[in-house]
Amino acid sequence: MTSTTRVGFIGLGSQGAPMAHRIAEESFPLTLWARRSVSTDTFADTAATVAATPAELGAASDIVCLCVVADADVEDVLLRPDGVLTGMAPGGVVVHSTIHPDTCRRVADEAAKREIAVVDAPVSGGGQAAAERRLLVMAGGQEADVARCRPVFDTFADPVIHLGPLGSGQLAKLLNNFVFTAQVGLALDTFALADGLGMDRTAVAQVLAHGTGGSRAAAVLAASGFNTDGLRRALPLLRKDVGLLLDVADTARAPRPRTLADLTTHTLATLGRSPAP
């Protein structure tokens, strides 16, 4: 694959837009589609073109990246009458969205009828990481399909990890967000305990940053000045991902990680009530 590979991108939010900008900066021919035209305004000074429908985007693309919120959004833009699959020639569809592995397989079954491959490739790290080419991509799918997509992934990500067959990327992302949610709860309780003991939570955060008790969640809280507004805005996504992971575990009859499940329940309840002190 070279930079002549045509890329389509749908989902130009706080994380998707920086990803798409990196693709454009690396000179891949880029086509965009968005429900709201304002979402494409920041690409006016790039060579990207804007499609009128997802099907038009599909017809103009060899690889399509989706960075939308929910399973229903993924299925809508791919499978509706003027969806991506209607216009796309045999090739690859990349799903960056975090969705249920069963949704990936259902979409893949529909895509296979048109000889189109699907790679599930959720990401972690946020918009700033995308802009700095240090997102984590967790990919699932056939080795050849993932390899075909890697040059696109490499424009905004490092590392890109191939986890296994289709759905593996989604499972890895759900596990990651499950553990992160639990760590948020631990960090909130730890800083609240430090307050109760009369300690300076900023100093405690510095200890955690260099000690064995540190975590990414504690670092995120400290970097925000212990402001939980951002985490509370992310609450619907955290709740969705925790629910998906537990559903997958129950369906597979895997033993629930009871400690982590209890911690995530506590965290979601805490964030849902009010800002932490």
GROMACS .gro file of C-alpha atoms in nm:
model
  277
    1MET     CA    1   0.000   0.000   0.000
    2THR     CA    2   0.128   0.348  -0.084
    3SER     CA    3   0.001   0.698  -0.023
    4THR     CA    4  -0.201   0.659  -0.343
    5THR     CA    5  -0.437   0.438  -0.142
    6ARG     CA    6  -0.765   0.624  -0.111
    7VAL     CA    7  -0.890   0.666   0.245
    8GLY     CA    8  -1.238   0.758   0.365
    9PHE     CA    9  -1.304   0.884   0.716
   10ILE     CA   10  -1.634   0.912   0.904
   11GLY     CA   11  -1.650   1.037   1.262
   12LEU     CA   12  -1.471   1.371   1.295
   13GLY     CA   13  -1.503   1.420   1.670
   14SER     CA   14  -1.238   1.510   1.926
   15GLN     CA   15  -1.036   1.198   1.846
   16GLY     CA   16  -1.140   1.123   1.488
   17ALA     CA   17  -1.063   1.469   1.349
   18PRO     CA   18  -0.695   1.464   1.455
   19MET     CA   19  -0.664   1.112   1.312
   20ALA     CA   20  -0.807   1.227   0.981
   21HIS     CA   21  -0.579   1.533   0.978
   22ARG     CA   22  -0.275   1.309   1.021
   23ILE     CA   23  -0.391   1.094   0.729
   24ALA     CA   24  -0.427   1.407   0.515
   25GLU     CA   25  -0.086   1.537   0.624
   26GLU     CA   26   0.072   1.214   0.502
   27SER     CA   27  -0.075   1.280   0.155
   28PHE     CA   28  -0.321   0.993   0.140
   29PRO     CA   29  -0.612   1.091  -0.089
   30LEU     CA   30  -0.880   1.155   0.175
   31THR     CA   31  -1.260   1.168   0.147
   32LEU     CA   32  -1.478   1.276   0.439
   33TRP     CA   33  -1.845   1.245   0.527
   34ALA     CA   34  -2.021   1.394   0.829
   35ARG     CA   35  -2.380   1.437   0.939
   36ARG     CA   36  -2.299   1.799   1.026
   37SER     CA   37  -2.116   1.998   0.759
   38VAL     CA   38  -1.939   2.206   1.025
   39SER     CA   39  -1.737   1.895   1.117
   40THR     CA   40  -1.547   1.918   0.789
   41ASP     CA   41  -1.471   2.292   0.811
   42THR     CA   42  -1.125   2.241   0.964
   43PHE     CA   43  -1.022   2.045   0.655
   44ALA     CA   44  -1.082   2.337   0.418
   45ASP     CA   45  -0.708   2.400   0.385
   46THR     CA   46  -0.631   2.034   0.304
   47ALA     CA   47  -0.672   1.831  -0.014
   48ALA     CA   48  -0.954   1.629   0.143
   49THR     CA   49  -1.285   1.611  -0.042
   50VAL     CA   50  -1.630   1.585   0.117
   51ALA     CA   51  -1.877   1.320   0.001
   52ALA     CA   52  -2.251   1.377  -0.011
   53THR     CA   53  -2.335   1.030   0.126
   54PRO     CA   54  -2.152   0.739   0.293
   55ALA     CA   55  -2.200   0.542  -0.030
   56GLU     CA   56  -2.022   0.815  -0.228
   57LEU     CA   57  -1.740   0.805   0.026
   58GLY     CA   58  -1.723   0.426  -0.007
   59ALA     CA   59  -1.697   0.450  -0.385
   60ALA     CA   60  -1.407   0.694  -0.350
   61SER     CA   61  -1.215   0.487  -0.094
   62ASP     CA   62  -0.999   0.176  -0.073
   63ILE     CA   63  -0.994   0.188   0.308
   64VAL     CA   64  -1.271   0.343   0.520
   65CYS     CA   65  -1.208   0.446   0.880
   66LEU     CA   66  -1.505   0.479   1.116
   67CYS     CA   67  -1.467   0.665   1.444
   68VAL     CA   68  -1.828   0.699   1.561
   69VAL     CA   69  -1.979   0.643   1.904
   70ALA     CA   70  -2.207   0.342   1.913
   71ASP     CA   71  -2.285   0.008   1.748
   72ALA     CA   72  -2.598   0.155   1.590
   73ASP     CA   73  -2.392   0.436   1.434
   74VAL     CA   74  -2.147   0.188   1.281
   75GLU     CA   75  -2.425  -0.027   1.138
   76ASP     CA   76  -2.608   0.280   1.008
   77VAL     CA   77  -2.322   0.434   0.810
   78LEU     CA   78  -2.215   0.097   0.671
   79LEU     CA   79  -2.543  -0.085   0.604
   80ARG     CA   80  -2.812   0.173   0.528
   81PRO     CA   81  -2.933   0.203   0.165
   82ASP     CA   82  -2.682   0.479   0.091
   83GLY     CA   83  -2.422   0.333   0.327
   84VAL     CA   84  -2.052   0.274   0.274
   85LEU     CA   85  -2.090  -0.088   0.165
   86THR     CA   86  -2.333   0.010  -0.111
   87GLY     CA   87  -2.067   0.214  -0.287
   88MET     CA   88  -1.745   0.039  -0.197
   89ALA     CA   89  -1.556  -0.192  -0.430
   90PRO     CA   90  -1.385  -0.502  -0.285
   91GLY     CA   91  -1.131  -0.383  -0.029
   92GLY     CA   92  -1.110  -0.308   0.341
   93VAL     CA   93  -1.333  -0.139   0.596
   94VAL     CA   94  -1.168  -0.031   0.918
   95VAL     CA   95  -1.380   0.006   1.231
   96HIS     CA   96  -1.204   0.227   1.486
   97SER     CA   97  -1.518   0.264   1.696
   98THR     CA   98  -1.541   0.067   2.022
   99ILE     CA   99  -1.835  -0.169   1.971
  100HIS     CA  100  -1.950  -0.518   2.064
  101PRO     CA  101  -1.741  -0.791   1.897
  102ASP     CA  102  -2.067  -0.948   1.778
  103THR     CA  103  -2.144  -0.626   1.588
  104CYS     CA  104  -1.807  -0.653   1.415
  105ARG     CA  105  -1.883  -1.007   1.307
  106ARG     CA  106  -2.233  -0.912   1.192
  107VAL     CA  107  -2.094  -0.625   0.982
  108ALA     CA  108  -1.821  -0.853   0.848
  109ASP     CA  109  -2.080  -1.107   0.733
  110GLU     CA  110  -2.261  -0.836   0.537
  111ALA     CA  111  -1.936  -0.698   0.397
  112ALA     CA  112  -1.822  -1.044   0.286
  113LYS     CA  113  -2.125  -1.067   0.057
  114ARG     CA  114  -1.962  -0.782  -0.137
  115GLU     CA  115  -1.609  -0.926  -0.106
  116ILE     CA  116  -1.515  -0.649   0.136
  117ALA     CA  117  -1.294  -0.728   0.435
  118VAL     CA  118  -1.339  -0.584   0.783
  119VAL     CA  119  -1.070  -0.500   1.037
  120ASP     CA  120  -1.172  -0.395   1.387
  121ALA     CA  121  -0.922  -0.141   1.513
  122PRO     CA  122  -1.034   0.057   1.819
  123VAL     CA  123  -0.789   0.316   1.948
  124SER     CA  124  -0.681   0.454   2.283
  125GLY     CA  125  -0.503   0.774   2.376
  126GLY     CA  126  -0.716   1.074   2.277
  127GLY     CA  127  -0.695   1.351   2.022
  128GLN     CA  128  -0.360   1.489   2.135
  129ALA     CA  129  -0.202   1.145   2.104
  130ALA     CA  130  -0.342   1.116   1.751
  131ALA     CA  131  -0.195   1.453   1.655
  132GLU     CA  132   0.142   1.339   1.792
  133ARG     CA  133   0.123   0.997   1.620
  134ARG     CA  134   0.121   0.800   1.945
  135LEU     CA  135  -0.228   0.651   1.957
  136LEU     CA  136  -0.256   0.284   2.043
  137VAL     CA  137  -0.436   0.079   1.776
  138MET     CA  138  -0.568  -0.263   1.880
  139ALA     CA  139  -0.640  -0.454   1.561
  140GLY     CA  140  -0.835  -0.772   1.496
  141GLY     CA  141  -0.875  -0.941   1.160
  142GLN     CA  142  -0.691  -1.137   0.896
  143GLU     CA  143  -0.314  -1.074   0.890
  144ALA     CA  144  -0.321  -0.961   0.526
  145ASP     CA  145  -0.606  -0.718   0.589
  146VAL     CA  146  -0.434  -0.565   0.892
  147ALA     CA  147  -0.110  -0.535   0.695
  148ARG     CA  148  -0.299  -0.351   0.418
  149CYS     CA  149  -0.424  -0.100   0.674
  150ARG     CA  150  -0.099  -0.049   0.866
  151PRO     CA  151   0.037   0.240   0.656
  152VAL     CA  152  -0.282   0.432   0.736
  153PHE     CA  153  -0.263   0.340   1.105
  154ASP     CA  154   0.102   0.446   1.111
  155THR     CA  155   0.007   0.805   1.027
  156PHE     CA  156  -0.146   0.854   1.373
  157ALA     CA  157  -0.050   0.553   1.587
  158ASP     CA  158   0.244   0.390   1.758
  159PRO     CA  159   0.214   0.110   1.852
  160VAL     CA  160  -0.021  -0.086   1.628
  161ILE     CA  161  -0.087  -0.426   1.788
  162HIS     CA  162  -0.252  -0.711   1.599
  163LEU     CA  163  -0.437  -0.914   1.864
  164GLY     CA  164  -0.579  -1.195   1.649
  165PRO     CA  165  -0.898  -1.267   1.453
  166LEU     CA  166  -1.184  -1.025   1.398
  167GLY     CA  167  -1.322  -0.899   1.729
  168SER     CA  168  -0.991  -0.933   1.915
  169GLY     CA  169  -0.924  -0.561   1.889
  170GLN     CA  170  -1.261  -0.486   2.046
  171LEU     CA  171  -1.199  -0.729   2.332
  172ALA     CA  172  -0.861  -0.570   2.403
  173LYS     CA  173  -1.010  -0.219   2.405
  174LEU     CA  174  -1.294  -0.328   2.636
  175LEU     CA  175  -1.047  -0.488   2.877
  176ASN     CA  176  -0.835  -0.174   2.871
  177ASN     CA  177  -1.129   0.054   2.947
  178PHE     CA  178  -1.258  -0.186   3.212
  179VAL     CA  179  -0.927  -0.171   3.399
  180PHE     CA  180  -0.899   0.207   3.349
  181THR     CA  181  -1.247   0.259   3.498
  182ALA     CA  182  -1.150   0.053   3.803
  183GLN     CA  183  -0.829   0.253   3.838
  184VAL     CA  184  -1.025   0.578   3.832
  185GLY     CA  185  -1.219   0.454   4.133
  186LEU     CA  186  -0.899   0.360   4.313
  187ALA     CA  187  -0.745   0.698   4.238
  188LEU     CA  188  -1.052   0.891   4.354
  189ASP     CA  189  -1.058   0.696   4.681
  190THR     CA  190  -0.683   0.733   4.730
  191PHE     CA  191  -0.685   1.110   4.692
  192ALA     CA  192  -0.992   1.138   4.915
  193LEU     CA  193  -0.810   0.931   5.179
  194ALA     CA  194  -0.503   1.155   5.146
  195ASP     CA  195  -0.729   1.456   5.211
  196GLY     CA  196  -0.873   1.287   5.519
  197LEU     CA  197  -0.525   1.221   5.650
  198GLY     CA  198  -0.436   1.588   5.610
  199MET     CA  199  -0.193   1.526   5.325
  200ASP     CA  200  -0.126   1.742   5.018
  201ARG     CA  201  -0.284   1.548   4.733
  202THR     CA  202  -0.053   1.713   4.478
  203ALA     CA  203   0.247   1.578   4.667
  204VAL     CA  204   0.079   1.237   4.694
  205ALA     CA  205   0.025   1.244   4.315
  206GLN     CA  206   0.397   1.305   4.267
  207VAL     CA  207   0.475   1.003   4.485
  208LEU     CA  208   0.235   0.788   4.283
  209ALA     CA  209   0.388   0.913   3.959
  210HIS     CA  210   0.722   0.766   4.064
  211GLY     CA  211   0.612   0.484   4.291
  212THR     CA  212   0.479   0.134   4.240
  213GLY     CA  213   0.128   0.245   4.340
  214GLY     CA  214   0.085   0.477   4.045
  215SER     CA  215  -0.161   0.435   3.759
  216ARG     CA  216  -0.260   0.610   3.437
  217ALA     CA  217  -0.588   0.713   3.602
  218ALA     CA  218  -0.410   0.878   3.895
  219ALA     CA  219  -0.186   1.063   3.650
  220VAL     CA  220  -0.486   1.182   3.446
  221LEU     CA  221  -0.658   1.313   3.758
  222ALA     CA  222  -0.344   1.490   3.879
  223ALA     CA  223  -0.280   1.647   3.538
  224SER     CA  224  -0.635   1.788   3.539
  225GLY     CA  225  -0.580   1.951   3.878
  226PHE     CA  226  -0.810   1.682   4.024
  227ASN     CA  227  -1.098   1.811   3.816
  228THR     CA  228  -1.330   1.524   3.726
  229ASP     CA  229  -1.533   1.714   3.465
  230GLY     CA  230  -1.360   1.536   3.177
  231LEU     CA  231  -1.415   1.195   3.331
  232ARG     CA  232  -1.778   1.273   3.398
  233ARG     CA  233  -1.823   1.376   3.034
  234ALA     CA  234  -1.675   1.039   2.940
  235LEU     CA  235  -1.911   0.858   3.178
  236PRO     CA  236  -2.156   0.738   2.906
  237LEU     CA  237  -1.868   0.582   2.710
  238LEU     CA  238  -1.716   0.423   3.020
  239ARG     CA  239  -2.053   0.285   3.122
  240LYS     CA  240  -2.109   0.150   2.770
  241ASP     CA  241  -1.769  -0.020   2.755
  242VAL     CA  242  -1.799  -0.174   3.102
  243GLY     CA  243  -2.142  -0.308   3.008
  244LEU     CA  244  -2.013  -0.453   2.681
  245LEU     CA  245  -1.722  -0.626   2.853
  246LEU     CA  246  -1.943  -0.783   3.119
  247ASP     CA  247  -2.190  -0.896   2.852
  248VAL     CA  248  -1.911  -1.058   2.652
  249ALA     CA  249  -1.778  -1.230   2.965
  250ASP     CA  250  -2.122  -1.358   3.062
  251THR     CA  251  -2.193  -1.485   2.710
  252ALA     CA  252  -1.859  -1.667   2.704
  253ARG     CA  253  -1.934  -1.804   3.053
  254ALA     CA  254  -1.602  -1.665   3.165
  255PRO     CA  255  -1.576  -1.597   3.540
  256ARG     CA  256  -1.651  -1.234   3.614
  257PRO     CA  257  -1.349  -1.049   3.758
  258ARG     CA  258  -1.539  -0.975   4.077
  259THR     CA  259  -1.297  -0.723   4.229
  260LEU     CA  260  -1.271  -0.523   3.909
  261ALA     CA  261  -1.646  -0.544   3.850
  262ASP     CA  262  -1.714  -0.407   4.198
  263LEU     CA  263  -1.463  -0.127   4.145
  264THR     CA  264  -1.608  -0.026   3.810
  265THR     CA  265  -1.961  -0.022   3.958
  266HIS     CA  266  -1.836   0.200   4.240
  267THR     CA  267  -1.656   0.432   3.994
  268LEU     CA  268  -1.951   0.475   3.762
  269ALA     CA  269  -2.180   0.550   4.056
  270THR     CA  270  -1.934   0.801   4.202
  271LEU     CA  271  -1.882   0.986   3.874
  272GLY     CA  272  -2.255   0.983   3.809
  273ARG     CA  273  -2.343   1.149   4.140
  274SER     CA  274  -2.118   1.451   4.160
  275PRO     CA  275  -1.760   1.574   4.115
  276ALA     CA  276  -1.515   1.408   4.352
  277PRO     CA  277  -1.363   1.634   4.621
   0.00000   0.00000   0.00000
